[in-house]
Amino acid sequence: MRTVPCILILLLLAVATVPAAAGDEPTETRMMLSVTSPKQYETIWSNAVPPQATVVGMANASTGIQSLVVRSSVGEVSCRDAAEFSCTVPVAEGNETITVTLTDTRGKTSEAVLPVYVNVDIPPPPFITVIGKVTDTDGHRIPGATVTFASVLPLSGTSKHVTAETDGDGGYLIQNAFGYAQTITVERDGYITLHREVVFENTTNRLELTLEPEPEEKAVPGFGAWIAAIAVSGGLLAARSRRRLRE
């Protein structure tokens, strides 16, 4: 009877020393998280109340996805556990940070942190570029003129402007002006300030601008300015002489 316990003990020792099967070995967890929109430091436009941002990307985990959560400073949402995701999260105006957290079925996590800037307004048309020259009414080119392109965001009323100065040949270049509708101002000493409203049709444009000279100061008809001054001085002396004679 003693042989039975001995046999059992030997069997237990044999099982303990047998290497684990390949299927029982710990497997390495692989996770993939990629956010395609928005990009880091991107400007987000939203006219929703409260403002929102849509986060798009891809996620995967070798052991399976337990959760996919998108957070901001004002809220969070849970996205569906699919390889491709798109979900909308509330955000705050101004500087904001969006964090996407992927958690697999073993509790391992992977994060993507996206600092962005949120503008609460209707998204503007693409930035435009305008090149051209500033001349006077006789066609002479004017260097040193200040050219300003300004536009206004519809909801907030915030003004966005871009300024350039004409070169020695009277040429100017405006880059990254907001939208197609622009209020143009051109200023230069000796000329009447130009104000003009223009709605462009393309993202790259050419526009020639013309300044009118300021009108010359009017002098006394028939006299130069120095002759007029002498005449006024003579009149004052004559008046004093008459007063003395009366006295």
XYZ file of C-alpha atoms in Angstrom:
247
model
C 0.000 0.000 0.000
C 2.922 2.292 0.521
C 3.725 2.104 -3.169
C 0.534 4.039 -4.158
C 1.424 7.308 -2.322
C 4.928 7.083 -3.658
C 3.678 6.733 -7.209
C 1.363 9.754 -6.780
C 4.204 11.874 -5.445
C 6.415 10.895 -8.381
C 3.648 11.767 -10.852
C 3.168 15.234 -9.296
C 6.889 15.917 -9.470
C 6.973 14.856 -13.124
C 4.102 17.168 -14.027
C 5.782 20.088 -12.248
C 8.989 19.619 -14.232
C 7.323 19.357 -17.666
C 7.823 22.645 -19.692
C 4.705 24.640 -20.299
C 3.075 24.114 -23.676
C 3.570 26.754 -26.331
C -0.046 27.882 -25.948
C 0.428 28.475 -22.225
C 3.390 30.859 -22.587
C 2.666 34.528 -21.789
C 1.950 36.452 -24.998
C 3.226 39.970 -25.639
C 0.457 42.589 -25.834
C 0.590 44.721 -28.968
C -1.361 47.996 -29.169
C -1.734 50.589 -31.915
C -3.326 54.035 -31.558
C -3.180 56.640 -34.328
C -5.154 59.911 -34.475
C -5.458 61.325 -37.989
C -7.579 64.382 -37.084
C -7.078 66.830 -35.508
C -3.324 67.248 -35.756
C -1.238 68.565 -32.871
C -1.453 72.378 -32.545
C -4.141 72.535 -35.219
C -6.782 75.288 -35.119
C -10.284 73.839 -34.767
C -13.374 75.778 -35.887
C -16.768 75.082 -34.313
C -20.041 77.050 -34.427
C -21.837 74.522 -32.220
C -23.059 75.416 -28.712
C -21.132 74.237 -26.764
C -18.198 73.981 -29.192
C -17.200 70.488 -30.301
C -14.293 68.704 -31.942
C -14.462 65.504 -33.977
C -11.593 63.079 -33.343
C -10.798 60.526 -36.049
C -8.253 57.724 -35.974
C -7.410 54.017 -35.814
C -6.954 51.706 -32.829
C -6.044 48.064 -32.326
C -4.981 45.724 -29.516
C -3.785 42.116 -29.899
C -5.789 41.012 -26.858
C -8.886 43.026 -27.802
C -10.090 46.532 -26.995
C -11.778 47.109 -23.661
C -12.442 50.841 -24.072
C -11.573 53.888 -26.178
C -12.156 57.236 -24.459
C -11.687 60.795 -25.754
C -11.316 63.548 -23.142
C -11.050 67.337 -23.136
C -10.983 69.934 -20.371
C -14.802 70.062 -20.324
C -15.945 66.490 -20.999
C -15.319 63.006 -22.322
C -16.961 60.481 -24.657
C -16.585 56.742 -25.170
C -15.960 55.626 -28.752
C -16.963 52.255 -30.146
C -14.218 49.650 -30.016
C -13.535 49.441 -33.748
C -10.330 49.585 -35.764
C -11.447 52.933 -37.199
C -13.133 55.430 -34.891
C -14.728 58.853 -35.149
C -16.320 60.537 -32.175
C -17.193 64.090 -31.108
C -16.148 65.593 -27.789
C -17.117 68.967 -26.231
C -14.200 71.415 -26.046
C -13.440 74.826 -24.566
C -12.664 77.924 -26.622
C -8.997 78.867 -26.900
C -6.116 76.589 -25.951
C -7.393 73.060 -25.385
C -5.911 69.572 -24.898
C -7.626 66.462 -26.284
C -6.516 63.080 -24.909
C -7.390 59.724 -26.522
C -6.937 56.682 -24.244
C -7.008 53.095 -25.551
C -7.350 50.278 -22.973
C -7.048 46.598 -23.890
C -8.750 43.650 -22.175
C -5.753 43.171 -19.856
C -5.904 46.761 -18.612
C -2.888 47.998 -20.564
C -3.300 51.540 -21.923
C -1.969 53.714 -24.730
C -2.553 57.483 -25.018
C -2.402 60.201 -27.676
C -2.269 63.806 -26.407
C -3.286 66.568 -28.830
C -2.837 70.252 -27.910
C -5.123 72.308 -30.191
C -6.646 75.800 -30.442
C -10.442 76.157 -30.657
C -12.082 79.060 -32.534
C -15.815 79.418 -31.862
C -17.061 80.656 -35.225
C -18.035 79.623 -38.735
C -14.956 78.191 -40.459
C -13.559 80.770 -42.880
C -12.704 80.080 -46.508
C -9.097 79.156 -47.255
C -6.329 81.674 -46.722
C -5.690 83.805 -49.812
C -2.621 85.409 -51.371
C -2.687 88.717 -53.279
C 0.130 90.364 -55.234
C 0.135 93.665 -57.102
C 1.508 97.205 -57.348
C 0.518 100.561 -55.900
C 0.707 103.520 -58.311
C -0.490 107.122 -58.476
C -3.034 108.460 -60.964
C -0.244 109.078 -63.502
C 0.951 105.489 -63.283
C 4.041 106.221 -61.205
C 4.835 103.441 -58.758
C 4.739 104.308 -55.059
C 7.269 102.718 -52.666
C 6.813 102.690 -48.904
C 3.005 102.503 -48.958
C 1.268 100.443 -46.243
C -1.227 97.904 -47.608
C -3.646 96.252 -45.146
C -6.138 93.459 -45.869
C -8.784 92.954 -43.157
C -11.700 90.539 -42.717
C -14.190 89.896 -39.897
C -15.246 86.524 -38.467
C -19.067 86.296 -38.749
C -20.037 85.132 -35.244
C -17.461 86.675 -32.927
C -16.875 89.845 -34.957
C -13.140 89.412 -34.477
C -11.062 91.299 -37.041
C -8.225 89.504 -38.794
C -5.746 91.610 -40.748
C -2.509 91.206 -42.705
C -0.216 94.136 -43.523
C 2.579 94.587 -46.069
C 4.667 97.508 -47.337
C 5.365 98.226 -50.984
C 8.942 97.754 -52.143
C 11.054 100.173 -54.165
C 9.134 99.204 -57.302
C 5.729 99.751 -55.672
C 5.035 96.025 -55.416
C 3.307 94.328 -52.461
C 2.586 90.764 -51.354
C -0.225 89.782 -48.984
C -0.120 86.205 -47.681
C -2.503 84.198 -45.466
C -5.372 86.705 -45.489
C -8.556 85.240 -43.985
C -11.260 84.521 -46.551
C -12.290 85.908 -49.921
C -14.052 89.092 -48.701
C -11.463 91.720 -47.766
C -11.445 95.384 -46.753
C -8.326 96.934 -48.244
C -6.609 100.053 -46.920
C -3.601 101.731 -48.546
C -1.768 104.607 -46.780
C 1.150 106.805 -47.817
C 2.214 110.328 -46.820
C 1.240 112.830 -49.503
C -1.665 110.704 -50.786
C -5.344 110.311 -49.925
C -5.888 107.072 -47.959
C -7.569 104.424 -50.105
C -10.374 102.232 -48.729
C -11.763 99.473 -50.934
C -13.991 96.402 -50.523
C -13.052 93.407 -52.684
C -14.423 89.857 -52.881
C -11.837 87.563 -54.452
C -12.671 84.362 -56.322
C -9.391 82.452 -56.023
C -6.852 81.628 -53.352
C -4.110 83.357 -55.409
C -4.941 86.749 -56.936
C -3.491 89.905 -58.483
C -4.779 93.404 -57.695
C -3.412 96.792 -58.772
C -4.155 99.720 -56.437
C -4.112 103.457 -57.195
C -3.592 106.376 -54.805
C -4.617 109.981 -55.470
C -2.235 112.787 -54.389
C -3.443 115.043 -51.600
C -4.692 118.423 -52.917
C -2.209 121.312 -52.684
C -2.904 124.092 -50.160
C -4.740 127.018 -51.781
C -2.789 130.325 -51.953
C -4.165 133.914 -52.203
C -5.204 134.366 -55.876
C -2.551 136.305 -57.830
C 0.043 136.134 -55.038
C 2.604 133.691 -53.804
C 2.477 132.679 -50.170
C 5.318 135.057 -49.199
C 3.646 137.990 -50.969
C 0.425 137.302 -49.096
C 2.318 137.351 -45.788
C 3.916 140.728 -46.643
C 0.515 142.138 -47.558
C -0.955 141.083 -44.230
C 1.993 142.597 -42.334
C 1.655 145.881 -44.266
C -2.015 146.095 -43.428
C -1.284 145.722 -39.728
C 1.339 148.511 -39.826
C -1.030 150.843 -41.658
C -3.732 150.254 -39.061
C -1.346 151.111 -36.225
C -0.254 154.333 -38.006
C -3.873 155.483 -38.369
C -4.514 154.883 -34.672
C -1.473 157.021 -33.712
C -2.616 159.942 -35.945
C -6.011 159.920 -34.314
C -4.417 160.047 -30.890
